[in-house]
């Protein structure tokens, strides 16, 4: 690595949570110290499996990813992230210089590419560029089925009607919506919403899933035999599509 002079990042106004997925501890330490000096919040994982879990379970703004990883290859990590978090930018690091290898990474979904050894200042500049792009293109709403969440105002609507949620219920709903179609374990939900690791003695996830289900049920009027007039006397309740996966966790099945 070319250890170029480090310039503070505060005056540029670009900050972000950066996840480094790299199996060489020396490079991880170099990136951790250097990127923090540039004003970024940095976390790290030393293998592809742990890195994928951290990228999916935590609020991460950008991933710096080595391609040659134990447990799960860089290409597999990119593929998993593209499915679950398509807007999450990934900058690939590799020791291979051949063009074909770079093309494979970019075609897989990487936003940018750097060949080792690289300048820390250049990496920081590329990170800032990707964060600016993400800020311009990021959506302020998440929706699935008849549920819509505004991430800025923290308003939740179902079938156009407002739904009042507590702060924790809101975070849980956003977590489920961002991972819709994917099974989340109770441990993953605990980390993402409450910020702590596995606690076999708590049922807080199940309790709050119950709160969400009750608040997000939709009353749907039935119709007469000809399908014309709504029968308000016998409405039915449509449950929110949060599925319990026995012995595993929960999955939100709503579609866009």
PDB file of C-alpha atoms in Angstrom:
ATOM      1  CA  UNK A   1       0.000   0.000   0.000  1.00  0.00           C
ATOM      2  CA  UNK A   2       1.201   3.529  -0.717  1.00  0.00           C
ATOM      3  CA  UNK A   3       0.654   5.342   2.568  1.00  0.00           C
ATOM      4  CA  UNK A   4      -0.077   8.801   1.178  1.00  0.00           C
ATOM      5  CA  UNK A   5      -0.482  11.770   3.537  1.00  0.00           C
ATOM      6  CA  UNK A   6      -3.822  11.625   5.322  1.00  0.00           C
ATOM      7  CA  UNK A   7      -6.104  14.618   5.079  1.00  0.00           C
ATOM      8  CA  UNK A   8      -9.027  15.101   7.471  1.00  0.00           C
ATOM      9  CA  UNK A   9     -12.410  14.558   5.883  1.00  0.00           C
ATOM     10  CA  UNK A  10     -14.659  16.736   8.055  1.00  0.00           C
ATOM     11  CA  UNK A  11     -14.451  19.794   5.843  1.00  0.00           C
ATOM     12  CA  UNK A  12     -15.596  17.793   2.836  1.00  0.00           C
ATOM     13  CA  UNK A  13     -18.860  16.968   4.599  1.00  0.00           C
ATOM     14  CA  UNK A  14     -18.816  13.343   3.456  1.00  0.00           C
ATOM     15  CA  UNK A  15     -19.109  10.761   6.212  1.00  0.00           C
ATOM     16  CA  UNK A  16     -20.211   7.159   6.124  1.00  0.00           C
ATOM     17  CA  UNK A  17     -20.197   3.766   7.792  1.00  0.00           C
ATOM     18  CA  UNK A  18     -17.633   1.683   5.911  1.00  0.00           C
ATOM     19  CA  UNK A  19     -17.372  -2.103   6.214  1.00  0.00           C
ATOM     20  CA  UNK A  20     -13.999  -3.582   5.240  1.00  0.00           C
ATOM     21  CA  UNK A  21     -14.113  -7.281   4.289  1.00  0.00           C
ATOM     22  CA  UNK A  22     -10.487  -8.383   4.041  1.00  0.00           C
ATOM     23  CA  UNK A  23      -8.670 -11.470   5.343  1.00  0.00           C
ATOM     24  CA  UNK A  24      -5.201  -9.937   5.850  1.00  0.00           C
ATOM     25  CA  UNK A  25      -5.075  -8.409   9.365  1.00  0.00           C
ATOM     26  CA  UNK A  26      -2.284  -6.018   8.396  1.00  0.00           C
ATOM     27  CA  UNK A  27      -4.359  -4.513   5.573  1.00  0.00           C
ATOM     28  CA  UNK A  28      -7.414  -4.366   7.824  1.00  0.00           C
ATOM     29  CA  UNK A  29      -5.449  -2.414  10.440  1.00  0.00           C
ATOM     30  CA  UNK A  30      -4.040  -0.099   7.752  1.00  0.00           C
ATOM     31  CA  UNK A  31      -7.517   0.609   6.339  1.00  0.00           C
ATOM     32  CA  UNK A  32      -9.119   0.935   9.741  1.00  0.00           C
ATOM     33  CA  UNK A  33      -6.637   3.572  10.944  1.00  0.00           C
ATOM     34  CA  UNK A  34      -6.398   5.371   7.603  1.00  0.00           C
ATOM     35  CA  UNK A  35     -10.109   5.578   6.797  1.00  0.00           C
ATOM     36  CA  UNK A  36     -10.925   6.681  10.343  1.00  0.00           C
ATOM     37  CA  UNK A  37      -8.392   9.477   9.928  1.00  0.00           C
ATOM     38  CA  UNK A  38     -10.305  10.486   6.779  1.00  0.00           C
ATOM     39  CA  UNK A  39     -13.466  10.819   8.898  1.00  0.00           C
ATOM     40  CA  UNK A  40     -15.219   7.504   8.195  1.00  0.00           C
ATOM     41  CA  UNK A  41     -16.717   5.067  10.696  1.00  0.00           C
ATOM     42  CA  UNK A  42     -15.048   1.719  10.014  1.00  0.00           C
ATOM     43  CA  UNK A  43     -15.883  -1.875  10.931  1.00  0.00           C
ATOM     44  CA  UNK A  44     -14.270  -5.030   9.576  1.00  0.00           C
ATOM     45  CA  UNK A  45     -14.703  -8.735   8.880  1.00  0.00           C
ATOM     46  CA  UNK A  46     -11.946 -11.243   8.100  1.00  0.00           C
ATOM     47  CA  UNK A  47     -13.943 -13.690   5.969  1.00  0.00           C
ATOM     48  CA  UNK A  48     -16.717 -13.664   3.412  1.00  0.00           C
ATOM     49  CA  UNK A  49     -19.393 -15.277   5.576  1.00  0.00           C
ATOM     50  CA  UNK A  50     -18.987 -12.885   8.504  1.00  0.00           C
ATOM     51  CA  UNK A  51     -18.646  -9.956   6.117  1.00  0.00           C
ATOM     52  CA  UNK A  52     -21.902 -10.807   4.349  1.00  0.00           C
ATOM     53  CA  UNK A  53     -23.753 -11.049   7.657  1.00  0.00           C
ATOM     54  CA  UNK A  54     -22.384  -7.706   8.852  1.00  0.00           C
ATOM     55  CA  UNK A  55     -23.251  -5.986   5.573  1.00  0.00           C
ATOM     56  CA  UNK A  56     -26.817  -7.281   5.702  1.00  0.00           C
ATOM     57  CA  UNK A  57     -27.488  -6.942   9.428  1.00  0.00           C
ATOM     58  CA  UNK A  58     -25.989  -3.522  10.150  1.00  0.00           C
ATOM     59  CA  UNK A  59     -26.419   0.006   8.804  1.00  0.00           C
ATOM     60  CA  UNK A  60     -23.545   0.107   6.316  1.00  0.00           C
ATOM     61  CA  UNK A  61     -23.119   2.846   3.694  1.00  0.00           C
ATOM     62  CA  UNK A  62     -20.348   1.230   1.635  1.00  0.00           C
ATOM     63  CA  UNK A  63     -18.338  -2.012   1.518  1.00  0.00           C
ATOM     64  CA  UNK A  64     -14.623  -2.267   0.719  1.00  0.00           C
ATOM     65  CA  UNK A  65     -14.236  -5.873  -0.404  1.00  0.00           C
ATOM     66  CA  UNK A  66     -11.277  -8.140  -1.092  1.00  0.00           C
ATOM     67  CA  UNK A  67     -12.018 -10.705  -3.805  1.00  0.00           C
ATOM     68  CA  UNK A  68      -9.995 -13.607  -2.377  1.00  0.00           C
ATOM     69  CA  UNK A  69     -11.677 -14.470   0.914  1.00  0.00           C
ATOM     70  CA  UNK A  70     -12.044 -17.576   3.090  1.00  0.00           C
ATOM     71  CA  UNK A  71     -15.540 -18.922   3.680  1.00  0.00           C
ATOM     72  CA  UNK A  72     -17.198 -17.109   0.768  1.00  0.00           C
ATOM     73  CA  UNK A  73     -15.581 -15.527  -2.271  1.00  0.00           C
ATOM     74  CA  UNK A  74     -15.821 -11.845  -3.063  1.00  0.00           C
ATOM     75  CA  UNK A  75     -18.009 -12.599  -6.077  1.00  0.00           C
ATOM     76  CA  UNK A  76     -20.435 -14.560  -3.889  1.00  0.00           C
ATOM     77  CA  UNK A  77     -20.543 -11.693  -1.378  1.00  0.00           C
ATOM     78  CA  UNK A  78     -21.358  -9.200  -4.143  1.00  0.00           C
ATOM     79  CA  UNK A  79     -24.081 -11.484  -5.481  1.00  0.00           C
ATOM     80  CA  UNK A  80     -25.686 -11.769  -2.028  1.00  0.00           C
ATOM     81  CA  UNK A  81     -25.544  -8.017  -1.450  1.00  0.00           C
ATOM     82  CA  UNK A  82     -27.014  -7.230  -4.863  1.00  0.00           C
ATOM     83  CA  UNK A  83     -30.067  -9.335  -4.007  1.00  0.00           C
ATOM     84  CA  UNK A  84     -30.677  -7.992  -0.503  1.00  0.00           C
ATOM     85  CA  UNK A  85     -29.273  -4.420  -0.708  1.00  0.00           C
ATOM     86  CA  UNK A  86     -29.028  -3.431  -4.372  1.00  0.00           C
ATOM     87  CA  UNK A  87     -28.237   0.201  -3.499  1.00  0.00           C
ATOM     88  CA  UNK A  88     -25.231  -0.610  -1.298  1.00  0.00           C
ATOM     89  CA  UNK A  89     -22.021   0.411  -3.143  1.00  0.00           C
ATOM     90  CA  UNK A  90     -19.098  -2.039  -3.151  1.00  0.00           C
ATOM     91  CA  UNK A  91     -15.493  -1.084  -3.936  1.00  0.00           C
ATOM     92  CA  UNK A  92     -13.429  -4.157  -4.788  1.00  0.00           C
ATOM     93  CA  UNK A  93      -9.777  -4.615  -3.804  1.00  0.00           C
ATOM     94  CA  UNK A  94      -7.663  -7.235  -5.563  1.00  0.00           C
ATOM     95  CA  UNK A  95      -4.056  -8.167  -6.152  1.00  0.00           C
ATOM     96  CA  UNK A  96      -4.873  -9.297  -9.694  1.00  0.00           C
ATOM     97  CA  UNK A  97      -4.194  -6.778 -12.437  1.00  0.00           C
ATOM     98  CA  UNK A  98      -5.712  -8.506 -15.467  1.00  0.00           C
ATOM     99  CA  UNK A  99      -8.577  -6.658 -17.136  1.00  0.00           C
ATOM    100  CA  UNK A 100     -10.762  -9.762 -17.354  1.00  0.00           C
ATOM    101  CA  UNK A 101     -10.769 -10.132 -13.571  1.00  0.00           C
ATOM    102  CA  UNK A 102     -11.810  -6.495 -13.137  1.00  0.00           C
ATOM    103  CA  UNK A 103     -14.610  -6.877 -15.695  1.00  0.00           C
ATOM    104  CA  UNK A 104     -15.963  -9.919 -13.838  1.00  0.00           C
ATOM    105  CA  UNK A 105     -16.122  -7.947 -10.582  1.00  0.00           C
ATOM    106  CA  UNK A 106     -17.760  -4.912 -12.162  1.00  0.00           C
ATOM    107  CA  UNK A 107     -20.266  -7.046 -14.070  1.00  0.00           C
ATOM    108  CA  UNK A 108     -21.141  -8.828 -10.823  1.00  0.00           C
ATOM    109  CA  UNK A 109     -22.223  -5.485  -9.358  1.00  0.00           C
ATOM    110  CA  UNK A 110     -19.156  -3.772  -7.897  1.00  0.00           C
ATOM    111  CA  UNK A 111     -19.316   0.016  -8.098  1.00  0.00           C
ATOM    112  CA  UNK A 112     -15.552   0.525  -8.375  1.00  0.00           C
ATOM    113  CA  UNK A 113     -12.251  -1.363  -8.448  1.00  0.00           C
ATOM    114  CA  UNK A 114      -8.771  -0.819  -6.991  1.00  0.00           C
ATOM    115  CA  UNK A 115      -5.680  -2.965  -7.562  1.00  0.00           C
ATOM    116  CA  UNK A 116      -3.252  -3.579  -4.683  1.00  0.00           C
ATOM    117  CA  UNK A 117      -1.031  -1.785  -3.803  1.00  0.00           C
ATOM    118  CA  UNK A 118      -3.141   1.358  -3.806  1.00  0.00           C
ATOM    119  CA  UNK A 119      -3.053   4.861  -2.404  1.00  0.00           C
ATOM    120  CA  UNK A 120      -5.133   5.348   0.718  1.00  0.00           C
ATOM    121  CA  UNK A 121      -5.962   8.878  -0.405  1.00  0.00           C
ATOM    122  CA  UNK A 122      -7.274   7.517  -3.717  1.00  0.00           C
ATOM    123  CA  UNK A 123      -9.408   4.914  -1.942  1.00  0.00           C
ATOM    124  CA  UNK A 124     -10.833   7.609   0.360  1.00  0.00           C
ATOM    125  CA  UNK A 125     -11.619   9.797  -2.665  1.00  0.00           C
ATOM    126  CA  UNK A 126     -13.369   6.929  -4.418  1.00  0.00           C
ATOM    127  CA  UNK A 127     -15.370   6.178  -1.284  1.00  0.00           C
ATOM    128  CA  UNK A 128     -16.493   9.819  -1.084  1.00  0.00           C
ATOM    129  CA  UNK A 129     -17.478   9.734  -4.757  1.00  0.00           C
ATOM    130  CA  UNK A 130     -19.585   6.597  -4.285  1.00  0.00           C
ATOM    131  CA  UNK A 131     -21.250   8.009  -1.166  1.00  0.00           C
ATOM    132  CA  UNK A 132     -22.177  11.174  -3.097  1.00  0.00           C
ATOM    133  CA  UNK A 133     -23.721   9.048  -5.856  1.00  0.00           C
ATOM    134  CA  UNK A 134     -25.610   6.949  -3.305  1.00  0.00           C
ATOM    135  CA  UNK A 135     -26.893  10.078  -1.542  1.00  0.00           C
ATOM    136  CA  UNK A 136     -28.280  11.459  -4.817  1.00  0.00           C
ATOM    137  CA  UNK A 137     -29.958   8.214  -5.843  1.00  0.00           C
ATOM    138  CA  UNK A 138     -31.122   6.833  -2.504  1.00  0.00           C
ATOM    139  CA  UNK A 139     -34.855   6.524  -2.015  1.00  0.00           C
ATOM    140  CA  UNK A 140     -36.639   8.111   0.897  1.00  0.00           C
ATOM    141  CA  UNK A 141     -39.434   5.531   0.940  1.00  0.00           C
ATOM    142  CA  UNK A 142     -39.705   1.770   1.220  1.00  0.00           C
ATOM    143  CA  UNK A 143     -42.885  -0.002   0.199  1.00  0.00           C
ATOM    144  CA  UNK A 144     -44.224  -3.520   0.038  1.00  0.00           C
ATOM    145  CA  UNK A 145     -47.792  -4.457  -0.783  1.00  0.00           C
ATOM    146  CA  UNK A 146     -50.032  -1.757   0.688  1.00  0.00           C
ATOM    147  CA  UNK A 147     -47.433  -0.650   3.260  1.00  0.00           C
ATOM    148  CA  UNK A 148     -45.314   2.452   2.640  1.00  0.00           C
ATOM    149  CA  UNK A 149     -42.631   3.836   4.954  1.00  0.00           C
ATOM    150  CA  UNK A 150     -41.092   7.307   4.650  1.00  0.00           C
ATOM    151  CA  UNK A 151     -37.556   7.102   6.039  1.00  0.00           C
ATOM    152  CA  UNK A 152     -37.208  10.872   6.448  1.00  0.00           C
ATOM    153  CA  UNK A 153     -40.484  11.716   8.179  1.00  0.00           C
ATOM    154  CA  UNK A 154     -40.784   8.235   9.773  1.00  0.00           C
ATOM    155  CA  UNK A 155     -44.398   8.082   8.647  1.00  0.00           C
ATOM    156  CA  UNK A 156     -45.990   4.699   7.965  1.00  0.00           C
ATOM    157  CA  UNK A 157     -49.090   4.238   5.824  1.00  0.00           C
ATOM    158  CA  UNK A 158     -51.077   1.139   5.008  1.00  0.00           C
ATOM    159  CA  UNK A 159     -53.578   1.323   2.162  1.00  0.00           C
ATOM    160  CA  UNK A 160     -53.149   5.103   2.389  1.00  0.00           C
ATOM    161  CA  UNK A 161     -54.077   5.279   6.065  1.00  0.00           C
ATOM    162  CA  UNK A 162     -51.527   6.399   8.709  1.00  0.00           C
ATOM    163  CA  UNK A 163     -50.241   3.805  11.173  1.00  0.00           C
ATOM    164  CA  UNK A 164     -48.785   4.925  14.489  1.00  0.00           C
ATOM    165  CA  UNK A 165     -45.683   2.948  15.449  1.00  0.00           C
ATOM    166  CA  UNK A 166     -43.233   3.321  18.307  1.00  0.00           C
ATOM    167  CA  UNK A 167     -39.578   4.005  17.484  1.00  0.00           C
ATOM    168  CA  UNK A 168     -38.667   0.346  17.993  1.00  0.00           C
ATOM    169  CA  UNK A 169     -41.624  -0.895  15.953  1.00  0.00           C
ATOM    170  CA  UNK A 170     -40.586   1.466  13.155  1.00  0.00           C
ATOM    171  CA  UNK A 171     -36.987   0.154  13.159  1.00  0.00           C
ATOM    172  CA  UNK A 172     -38.248  -3.436  13.136  1.00  0.00           C
ATOM    173  CA  UNK A 173     -40.577  -2.766  10.197  1.00  0.00           C
ATOM    174  CA  UNK A 174     -37.790  -1.075   8.205  1.00  0.00           C
ATOM    175  CA  UNK A 175     -35.486  -4.024   8.931  1.00  0.00           C
ATOM    176  CA  UNK A 176     -38.091  -6.487   7.653  1.00  0.00           C
ATOM    177  CA  UNK A 177     -38.935  -4.412   4.569  1.00  0.00           C
ATOM    178  CA  UNK A 178     -35.288  -3.973   3.590  1.00  0.00           C
ATOM    179  CA  UNK A 179     -34.865  -7.752   3.763  1.00  0.00           C
ATOM    180  CA  UNK A 180     -38.249  -8.772   2.363  1.00  0.00           C
ATOM    181  CA  UNK A 181     -38.312 -12.268   0.960  1.00  0.00           C
ATOM    182  CA  UNK A 182     -35.315 -13.226   3.130  1.00  0.00           C
ATOM    183  CA  UNK A 183     -35.514 -15.199   6.356  1.00  0.00           C
ATOM    184  CA  UNK A 184     -34.029 -13.263   9.285  1.00  0.00           C
ATOM    185  CA  UNK A 185     -33.060 -15.112  12.439  1.00  0.00           C
ATOM    186  CA  UNK A 186     -33.976 -13.675  15.819  1.00  0.00           C
ATOM    187  CA  UNK A 187     -30.261 -13.027  16.401  1.00  0.00           C
ATOM    188  CA  UNK A 188     -29.998 -10.992  13.185  1.00  0.00           C
ATOM    189  CA  UNK A 189     -33.049  -8.934  14.133  1.00  0.00           C
ATOM    190  CA  UNK A 190     -31.677  -8.375  17.639  1.00  0.00           C
ATOM    191  CA  UNK A 191     -28.439  -7.008  16.207  1.00  0.00           C
ATOM    192  CA  UNK A 192     -30.109  -4.826  13.576  1.00  0.00           C
ATOM    193  CA  UNK A 193     -32.893  -3.332  15.739  1.00  0.00           C
ATOM    194  CA  UNK A 194     -31.673  -3.497  19.347  1.00  0.00           C
ATOM    195  CA  UNK A 195     -27.922  -3.496  18.668  1.00  0.00           C
ATOM    196  CA  UNK A 196     -26.877  -6.468  20.754  1.00  0.00           C
ATOM    197  CA  UNK A 197     -25.894 -10.060  20.179  1.00  0.00           C
ATOM    198  CA  UNK A 198     -27.675 -13.320  20.917  1.00  0.00           C
ATOM    199  CA  UNK A 199     -29.536 -13.477  24.223  1.00  0.00           C
ATOM    200  CA  UNK A 200     -31.291 -16.827  24.692  1.00  0.00           C
ATOM    201  CA  UNK A 201     -33.252 -15.421  27.619  1.00  0.00           C
ATOM    202  CA  UNK A 202     -35.135 -12.725  25.725  1.00  0.00           C
ATOM    203  CA  UNK A 203     -38.313 -12.965  23.648  1.00  0.00           C
ATOM    204  CA  UNK A 204     -38.305  -9.258  22.747  1.00  0.00           C
ATOM    205  CA  UNK A 205     -38.234 -10.002  18.991  1.00  0.00           C
ATOM    206  CA  UNK A 206     -41.326 -12.219  19.180  1.00  0.00           C
ATOM    207  CA  UNK A 207     -43.134  -9.660  21.327  1.00  0.00           C
ATOM    208  CA  UNK A 208     -42.489  -6.799  18.887  1.00  0.00           C
ATOM    209  CA  UNK A 209     -43.366  -8.957  15.878  1.00  0.00           C
ATOM    210  CA  UNK A 210     -46.721  -9.457  17.601  1.00  0.00           C
ATOM    211  CA  UNK A 211     -47.118  -5.703  18.083  1.00  0.00           C
ATOM    212  CA  UNK A 212     -46.412  -5.089  14.386  1.00  0.00           C
ATOM    213  CA  UNK A 213     -48.819  -7.766  13.225  1.00  0.00           C
ATOM    214  CA  UNK A 214     -51.649  -6.287  15.288  1.00  0.00           C
ATOM    215  CA  UNK A 215     -51.020  -2.714  14.116  1.00  0.00           C
ATOM    216  CA  UNK A 216     -50.633  -3.584  10.441  1.00  0.00           C
ATOM    217  CA  UNK A 217     -53.654  -5.780   9.931  1.00  0.00           C
ATOM    218  CA  UNK A 218     -55.970  -4.475   7.218  1.00  0.00           C
ATOM    219  CA  UNK A 219     -59.755  -4.695   7.464  1.00  0.00           C
ATOM    220  CA  UNK A 220     -61.095  -5.653   4.040  1.00  0.00           C
ATOM    221  CA  UNK A 221     -64.866  -5.519   3.336  1.00  0.00           C
ATOM    222  CA  UNK A 222     -66.417  -8.606   1.769  1.00  0.00           C
ATOM    223  CA  UNK A 223     -68.905  -8.383  -1.131  1.00  0.00           C
ATOM    224  CA  UNK A 224     -72.296  -9.830  -1.856  1.00  0.00           C
ATOM    225  CA  UNK A 225     -72.804 -12.957  -3.945  1.00  0.00           C
ATOM    226  CA  UNK A 226     -72.613 -10.956  -7.188  1.00  0.00           C
ATOM    227  CA  UNK A 227     -69.380  -9.285  -6.085  1.00  0.00           C
ATOM    228  CA  UNK A 228     -70.876  -5.805  -6.299  1.00  0.00           C
ATOM    229  CA  UNK A 229     -71.773  -4.241  -2.954  1.00  0.00           C
ATOM    230  CA  UNK A 230     -69.342  -4.392  -0.034  1.00  0.00           C
ATOM    231  CA  UNK A 231     -70.752  -6.237   2.941  1.00  0.00           C
ATOM    232  CA  UNK A 232     -69.686  -4.095   5.896  1.00  0.00           C
ATOM    233  CA  UNK A 233     -71.411  -6.420   8.335  1.00  0.00           C
ATOM    234  CA  UNK A 234     -68.919  -9.221   7.731  1.00  0.00           C
ATOM    235  CA  UNK A 235     -65.512  -7.665   7.002  1.00  0.00           C
ATOM    236  CA  UNK A 236     -62.440  -9.875   6.968  1.00  0.00           C
ATOM    237  CA  UNK A 237     -59.010  -9.082   8.338  1.00  0.00           C
ATOM    238  CA  UNK A 238     -55.979  -9.477   6.080  1.00  0.00           C
ATOM    239  CA  UNK A 239     -52.908 -10.251   8.164  1.00  0.00           C
ATOM    240  CA  UNK A 240     -49.638  -8.475   7.427  1.00  0.00           C
ATOM    241  CA  UNK A 241     -47.339 -10.884   5.550  1.00  0.00           C
ATOM    242  CA  UNK A 242     -44.783 -11.468   8.324  1.00  0.00           C
ATOM    243  CA  UNK A 243     -44.224 -15.218   8.232  1.00  0.00           C
ATOM    244  CA  UNK A 244     -42.906 -17.228  11.156  1.00  0.00           C
ATOM    245  CA  UNK A 245     -40.263 -19.712  10.003  1.00  0.00           C
ATOM    246  CA  UNK A 246     -40.261 -22.375  12.690  1.00  0.00           C
ATOM    247  CA  UNK A 247     -36.996 -22.665  14.661  1.00  0.00           C
ATOM    248  CA  UNK A 248     -35.383 -19.991  12.466  1.00  0.00           C
ATOM    249  CA  UNK A 249     -37.003 -16.558  12.586  1.00  0.00           C
ATOM    250  CA  UNK A 250     -39.224 -14.356  10.423  1.00  0.00           C
ATOM    251  CA  UNK A 251     -39.700 -13.369   6.786  1.00  0.00           C
ATOM    252  CA  UNK A 252     -41.645 -10.472   5.281  1.00  0.00           C
ATOM    253  CA  UNK A 253     -43.353 -11.750   2.124  1.00  0.00           C
ATOM    254  CA  UNK A 254     -44.933  -8.543   0.834  1.00  0.00           C
ATOM    255  CA  UNK A 255     -44.159  -7.540  -2.762  1.00  0.00           C
ATOM    256  CA  UNK A 256     -43.457  -4.095  -4.157  1.00  0.00           C
TER     257      UNK A 256
END
